[in-house]
Amino acid sequence: MKTKHEQILDYIETLPVGAKLSVRVIAKELEVSEGTAYRAIKEAENKGLVSTIKRVGTVRIEAKTGENIENLTFDEIVKVIEGEVHGGRNGLKKTLTKFVIGAMTEEAMLRYITEESLMIIGNREEAQQLSLENGAAVLITGGFLPSETVIRLADEKELPLISTSYDTFTVGTMINRAMTDQLIKKEIIRIQNIYTPIEQTQYLGKGDTVYAYRMLNQKSQHSRFPVVFADDRLAGIVTAKDVVGKDDATVIEKVMTKNPAYAKKHMSVASVAHTMIWDGLEVMPVVGDDMTLIGVVSRQDIMKSMQSVQKQPQAGDTMADQISQLITEKEENIFSFSVTPQTTDSMGTISFGVLSEVITEATYNYLSKHKKKNLVVEQMTLHYFNMIQLGNELIVKPRVIDENRRSARLDVEIYSEKYLAAKALVVCQIIQKR
């Protein structure tokens, strides 16, 4: 049976988009306390089911899906540039491989036109026809519209013919950003892409016996199995170590580990991999928001997914990648970083997020190179003493305060223009290289 909290969430999902709701109304409608209603509405807001609008109140909204764009199609490009499709609608699902700006003669354009590419061009009908005839879709900028002849050709070739009010430079920038974002997303693999559904795996009920575990273990590739309640919610996990020396008739509930680590579908593979390595887990249960078991993810699944990422031919640079490229080791254990326009906020000073990433990268480089260790930053306390302006060169000096086998604490000093500008205390989890 569902809890009152879950019942409220289900009720909110049934409300039409635009409907108003309040703590008092929910509490009265479902006969729950106002405290329970408030907590459920807050979780619904975190899930993107509702939104609180000033002077309006809490309103049911359309939940945004976290769908990853595996292929950047022409249909996606139309949304990015707020364009209008005039012809070739049958080709909107085709994948965009590259775009070309047609600021050249028709003869020169032929060298750059390829199939599944996009020619960005102005009000030049001959160039538009040439692109379509050679397999490229056409995007007309500047608010110009295509002729009927070009529209018929686009329909015949099943190549999208799109127009937008933006200028060529703006459109090129928008599409380039979309392609970069898509490449970055391809690297962020989530558990929903790799886990084994419950129908294809094995698990036990808390009322099963140790004998049932041993029979299951004989035909499985791993020795860890989730344990569920009667309503399929995760109750625990049982391993070979738990049943050693136990009688066959012993009930699983008495030997299982309660409150085990678990994963959810939206989690990244990298974060789950870290937990599995840290705790030495070969299998982790995957659960829904109501803690219902929906599958498992194994260390083998994790390894396969990470290998597939390495095989990808291209990847977009994240902000962390760009910061990593800008950091240099000036002297032993001392790192430098120059503040560029892209790393500043609206005040012209280095943004808090960028400075945090600079400290993280310097800390990683320090421990990785000199201590031969990998790390994950677990906690950071950062204090500013002086403003760090655009164009300043930062000197970052990490120093280990204390360290053990699994963690380390570092004091990091950041100097700008020879003055101490900031200081951070960083706590890291350490993973030994094997």
XYZ file of C-alpha atoms in Angstrom:
434
model
C 0.000 0.000 0.000
C 1.293 3.440 -0.891
C 2.176 5.960 1.805
C 0.264 9.251 2.146
C 3.297 11.053 0.702
C 3.206 8.862 -2.423
C -0.578 9.259 -2.730
C -0.209 13.062 -2.754
C 2.446 12.891 -5.491
C 0.184 10.629 -7.567
C -2.693 13.063 -7.068
C -0.560 16.041 -8.179
C 0.430 14.183 -11.358
C -3.259 13.748 -12.249
C -3.908 17.504 -12.089
C -4.101 19.307 -15.443
C -1.259 21.634 -16.456
C -2.041 25.134 -15.154
C -4.123 23.984 -12.166
C -3.419 25.801 -8.893
C -2.813 23.897 -5.661
C -2.014 24.746 -2.076
C -1.042 23.004 1.146
C -4.456 23.651 2.677
C -6.400 22.382 -0.355
C -4.262 19.222 -0.684
C -4.557 18.502 3.039
C -8.347 18.868 2.942
C -8.811 16.965 -0.328
C -6.739 13.930 0.682
C -7.378 14.120 4.444
C -3.732 14.445 5.455
C -1.888 16.849 7.734
C -0.686 20.166 6.329
C 2.894 19.156 7.177
C 2.604 16.012 5.022
C 1.045 18.046 2.195
C 3.808 20.672 2.387
C 6.608 18.064 2.168
C 4.941 16.340 -0.791
C 4.461 19.632 -2.672
C 8.137 20.497 -2.111
C 9.200 17.139 -3.544
C 6.845 17.661 -6.493
C 8.557 21.009 -7.092
C 11.989 19.318 -7.022
C 10.723 16.783 -9.567
C 9.496 19.551 -11.869
C 5.806 18.692 -11.461
C 4.822 22.082 -9.995
C 6.273 25.572 -9.872
C 5.762 28.451 -7.435
C 5.128 31.715 -9.291
C 5.235 35.065 -7.515
C 1.767 36.627 -6.968
C 0.162 33.539 -8.554
C 0.972 30.633 -6.251
C 1.881 26.987 -6.833
C 0.852 25.796 -10.298
C 0.934 22.381 -11.950
C 3.395 22.488 -14.847
C 4.463 20.083 -17.559
C 7.380 18.028 -16.275
C 10.530 18.319 -18.326
C 12.006 15.023 -19.399
C 15.670 14.330 -18.905
C 15.937 12.693 -22.303
C 19.401 12.697 -23.758
C 19.686 13.671 -27.436
C 21.693 10.788 -28.873
C 21.581 12.270 -32.384
C 21.214 15.937 -33.239
C 18.521 15.936 -35.914
C 17.301 18.732 -38.157
C 14.113 18.710 -36.096
C 16.189 19.597 -33.004
C 17.957 22.354 -34.956
C 14.600 23.939 -35.849
C 13.814 24.181 -32.125
C 17.259 25.570 -31.259
C 17.110 28.414 -33.805
C 13.326 28.998 -33.531
C 13.058 28.339 -37.249
C 10.214 27.721 -39.677
C 10.129 24.668 -41.953
C 9.033 25.399 -45.535
C 9.817 22.098 -47.258
C 11.441 18.684 -46.943
C 9.588 17.751 -43.758
C 10.213 14.043 -44.408
C 13.892 14.677 -43.733
C 13.542 16.348 -40.323
C 14.523 13.155 -38.481
C 17.818 12.889 -40.362
C 20.981 13.422 -38.328
C 23.035 16.579 -38.748
C 26.735 15.789 -39.203
C 28.098 19.285 -39.883
C 27.066 22.758 -41.008
C 28.600 25.054 -43.622
C 28.232 28.825 -43.950
C 27.697 29.638 -47.605
C 29.609 32.930 -47.787
C 31.317 31.903 -51.036
C 30.692 31.389 -54.742
C 28.579 28.453 -55.945
C 31.661 26.815 -57.458
C 33.564 27.009 -54.168
C 30.564 25.689 -52.205
C 30.663 22.342 -54.001
C 33.856 21.393 -52.156
C 32.131 21.671 -48.767
C 28.665 20.254 -49.450
C 28.180 16.715 -48.136
C 25.125 14.567 -47.428
C 23.357 15.210 -44.094
C 25.094 18.579 -43.788
C 23.356 21.933 -43.379
C 24.093 24.888 -45.649
C 23.513 28.204 -43.856
C 22.912 30.854 -46.485
C 21.126 34.129 -47.186
C 18.792 35.171 -50.001
C 20.639 33.334 -52.821
C 18.257 31.074 -54.739
C 20.877 29.489 -57.030
C 23.055 28.545 -54.049
C 20.024 27.118 -52.227
C 19.181 24.899 -55.203
C 22.800 23.792 -55.573
C 22.939 22.702 -51.929
C 19.708 20.704 -52.147
C 20.738 19.030 -55.417
C 23.957 17.845 -53.759
C 22.355 16.385 -50.624
C 22.563 19.245 -48.106
C 19.659 20.751 -46.179
C 19.296 24.537 -46.340
C 18.854 27.153 -43.620
C 18.004 30.650 -44.875
C 18.953 33.410 -42.439
C 17.972 37.056 -42.102
C 14.220 36.502 -42.287
C 14.231 35.790 -46.060
C 11.760 33.239 -47.452
C 12.401 30.593 -50.150
C 10.752 30.557 -53.552
C 8.207 27.948 -54.604
C 10.817 26.358 -56.877
C 13.208 25.773 -53.985
C 10.391 24.453 -51.777
C 9.383 21.878 -54.434
C 13.029 20.786 -54.778
C 13.351 20.352 -51.000
C 10.195 18.193 -50.906
C 11.469 16.114 -53.834
C 14.878 15.528 -52.208
C 13.347 15.100 -48.693
C 15.838 17.621 -47.342
C 14.681 20.217 -44.774
C 14.337 23.784 -46.007
C 14.305 26.093 -42.990
C 14.260 29.838 -42.457
C 15.027 31.968 -39.383
C 15.014 35.651 -38.509
C 18.490 35.411 -36.916
C 21.608 36.476 -38.805
C 24.166 33.959 -40.058
C 26.733 34.509 -37.284
C 24.142 34.115 -34.509
C 22.714 30.959 -36.079
C 26.180 29.442 -36.511
C 26.955 30.118 -32.852
C 23.656 28.581 -31.684
C 24.093 25.410 -33.750
C 27.733 25.040 -32.720
C 26.685 25.254 -29.063
C 23.945 22.665 -29.588
C 26.397 20.262 -31.260
C 28.927 20.735 -28.444
C 26.280 20.191 -25.765
C 25.106 17.043 -27.523
C 28.642 15.642 -27.606
C 29.104 16.359 -23.909
C 25.801 14.657 -23.081
C 26.895 11.541 -24.968
C 29.718 11.167 -22.453
C 27.384 11.427 -19.443
C 25.949 7.914 -19.475
C 23.175 7.326 -16.966
C 22.152 4.180 -15.131
C 18.879 4.039 -17.123
C 20.965 3.270 -20.221
C 22.818 0.237 -18.807
C 20.973 -1.408 -15.895
C 19.440 -4.887 -16.122
C 15.623 -4.748 -15.666
C 14.074 -6.772 -12.863
C 12.493 -9.184 -15.352
C 15.957 -10.274 -16.484
C 17.643 -10.665 -13.099
C 17.250 -12.542 -9.797
C 16.223 -11.354 -6.339
C 14.861 -12.769 -3.099
C 11.979 -12.003 -0.762
C 12.701 -11.338 2.886
C 10.752 -14.486 3.770
C 12.935 -16.747 1.586
C 15.540 -19.030 3.165
C 19.316 -19.356 2.945
C 18.712 -22.510 0.879
C 16.912 -20.396 -1.760
C 19.929 -18.087 -1.840
C 22.332 -21.001 -2.390
C 20.223 -22.404 -5.221
C 20.116 -18.944 -6.848
C 23.840 -18.455 -6.385
C 24.647 -21.658 -8.302
C 23.104 -20.358 -11.533
C 24.078 -16.696 -11.285
C 27.224 -14.819 -12.336
C 27.358 -12.858 -9.082
C 26.811 -13.584 -5.380
C 24.901 -10.439 -4.282
C 21.116 -10.411 -4.529
C 18.590 -7.721 -3.602
C 15.950 -8.633 -1.017
C 12.452 -7.143 -1.303
C 9.339 -6.759 0.839
C 6.033 -8.241 -0.303
C 5.266 -5.030 -2.244
C 8.626 -5.244 -4.114
C 10.227 -2.347 -2.213
C 13.932 -2.817 -1.476
C 14.459 -4.344 1.995
C 18.163 -5.192 1.874
C 20.833 -7.168 0.113
C 22.325 -10.580 0.849
C 25.838 -11.767 -0.033
C 27.876 -14.956 0.262
C 29.539 -13.556 3.387
C 26.137 -13.149 5.073
C 25.157 -16.820 4.680
C 28.483 -18.479 5.574
C 27.857 -21.030 8.345
C 24.099 -20.398 8.380
C 21.542 -23.189 8.346
C 19.588 -23.734 5.106
C 16.327 -23.047 6.902
C 17.437 -19.618 8.191
C 15.222 -16.806 6.914
C 16.990 -14.284 4.656
C 15.617 -11.372 6.683
C 17.816 -12.425 9.631
C 21.099 -12.439 7.678
C 20.643 -9.718 5.035
C 22.253 -6.271 5.168
C 19.588 -3.631 5.728
C 19.621 -0.147 4.127
C 22.079 -1.105 1.339
C 23.560 1.320 -1.172
C 21.322 1.681 -4.215
C 21.171 3.534 -7.518
C 18.399 5.393 -9.342
C 17.919 5.592 -13.099
C 18.825 9.284 -13.375
C 22.223 8.849 -11.655
C 25.385 9.040 -13.752
C 27.429 5.894 -14.289
C 30.532 7.716 -13.016
C 28.985 8.504 -9.613
C 27.642 4.969 -9.158
C 30.982 3.501 -10.250
C 32.711 5.552 -7.543
C 30.373 4.171 -4.862
C 30.835 0.600 -6.096
C 34.631 0.910 -6.092
C 34.681 2.653 -2.727
C 32.505 0.001 -1.025
C 33.799 -2.971 -3.046
C 30.387 -3.812 -4.539
C 29.943 -6.106 -7.545
C 26.191 -5.478 -7.860
C 23.950 -2.586 -6.805
C 20.129 -2.541 -6.750
C 18.362 0.038 -8.943
C 15.172 1.452 -7.417
C 12.375 3.847 -8.337
C 11.391 6.947 -6.375
C 9.169 4.837 -4.118
C 12.084 2.419 -3.428
C 10.516 -0.309 -5.589
C 13.202 -2.596 -7.039
C 13.319 -2.126 -10.821
C 16.606 -3.898 -11.615
C 20.312 -4.183 -10.830
C 23.529 -2.747 -12.183
C 26.739 -4.762 -12.047
C 30.393 -3.821 -12.132
C 30.559 -5.547 -15.529
C 27.811 -3.238 -16.843
C 29.767 -0.222 -15.576
C 33.000 -1.364 -17.240
C 31.296 -1.972 -20.589
C 29.676 1.474 -20.583
C 32.950 3.216 -19.771
C 34.690 1.347 -22.572
C 32.015 2.518 -25.026
C 32.635 6.138 -23.986
C 36.347 5.760 -24.708
C 35.533 4.547 -28.245
C 33.599 7.693 -29.138
C 35.512 9.628 -31.797
C 34.717 13.136 -30.504
C 33.740 14.885 -27.315
C 32.796 18.408 -26.383
C 34.833 20.310 -23.836
C 33.078 21.039 -20.566
C 34.056 24.028 -18.408
C 36.120 21.637 -16.272
C 38.026 20.519 -19.396
C 38.740 24.120 -20.358
C 39.961 25.017 -16.856
C 42.185 21.940 -16.840
C 43.832 23.159 -20.059
C 44.462 26.626 -18.566
C 46.171 25.390 -15.384
C 49.962 24.973 -15.563
C 52.516 23.846 -12.995
C 54.703 26.901 -12.471
C 56.997 25.274 -9.942
C 56.912 22.023 -8.028
C 53.630 21.887 -6.072
C 52.701 25.396 -7.298
C 50.140 25.953 -10.061
C 49.148 29.040 -12.050
C 45.887 30.065 -13.731
C 45.060 33.212 -15.714
C 41.593 34.763 -15.325
C 40.023 35.016 -18.799
C 36.732 36.719 -19.802
C 34.965 33.338 -19.984
C 35.797 32.631 -16.317
C 34.414 35.872 -14.854
C 30.992 36.920 -13.600
C 29.035 40.095 -14.398
C 31.274 42.091 -12.036
C 34.437 41.234 -13.964
C 35.801 39.055 -11.173
C 36.407 35.309 -11.240
C 33.191 33.375 -10.643
C 32.845 31.247 -7.523
C 32.258 28.071 -9.538
C 35.349 28.602 -11.680
C 37.559 29.269 -8.648
C 36.220 26.094 -6.996
C 37.053 24.123 -10.138
C 40.557 25.656 -10.276
C 41.175 24.541 -6.678
C 39.796 21.064 -7.427
C 41.998 20.680 -10.510
C 45.123 21.925 -8.715
C 44.427 19.554 -5.823
C 43.953 16.646 -8.220
C 47.182 17.442 -10.087
C 49.097 17.734 -6.834
C 47.975 14.408 -5.353
C 47.930 12.528 -8.652
C 51.455 13.534 -9.689
C 53.271 13.634 -6.393
C 51.356 11.093 -4.363
C 50.395 8.730 -7.211
C 46.733 8.784 -6.230
C 43.308 9.506 -7.715
C 40.766 11.492 -5.758
C 37.228 12.774 -5.559
C 36.652 16.088 -3.777
C 34.101 15.433 -1.034
C 33.949 18.820 0.672
C 35.364 22.317 0.164
C 35.279 25.401 2.376
C 36.320 28.512 0.433
C 36.966 32.003 1.814
C 37.677 35.170 -0.223
C 40.032 37.871 1.130
C 40.474 40.051 -1.975
C 38.692 40.497 -5.304
C 40.224 38.492 -8.169
C 39.949 40.589 -11.318
C 39.938 39.795 -15.039
C 43.507 39.355 -16.332
C 45.020 38.461 -12.948
C 47.329 35.482 -12.672
C 46.472 33.147 -9.810
C 49.100 31.157 -7.940
C 47.596 28.064 -6.290
C 49.531 26.299 -3.514
C 48.002 23.017 -2.215
C 49.418 21.509 0.989
C 48.394 18.260 2.733
C 47.357 18.776 6.372
C 46.632 15.149 7.199
C 46.141 11.965 5.217
C 45.191 8.333 5.668
C 44.526 5.415 3.362
C 41.072 6.612 2.293
C 41.035 10.388 2.642
C 43.127 13.521 2.778
C 42.652 17.094 3.969
C 44.468 19.886 2.175
C 44.988 23.564 2.822
C 44.980 25.495 -0.466
C 46.201 29.085 -0.718
C 45.329 31.233 -3.749
C 47.444 34.310 -4.448
C 46.529 37.092 -6.878
C 48.997 39.850 -7.739
C 51.300 38.545 -4.957
C 48.600 38.961 -2.277
C 46.648 36.197 -0.567
C 43.233 36.399 -2.275
C 41.477 33.241 -1.080
C 41.975 30.155 1.007
C 40.276 26.766 0.924
C 40.074 23.657 3.056
C 39.546 20.635 0.792
C 38.541 17.140 1.954
C 39.145 14.354 -0.588
C 38.334 10.674 -0.898
C 41.383 8.832 -2.196
C 41.331 5.864 -4.571
C 44.613 3.992 -4.833
C 45.836 3.324 -8.381
C 46.169 -0.373 -9.124
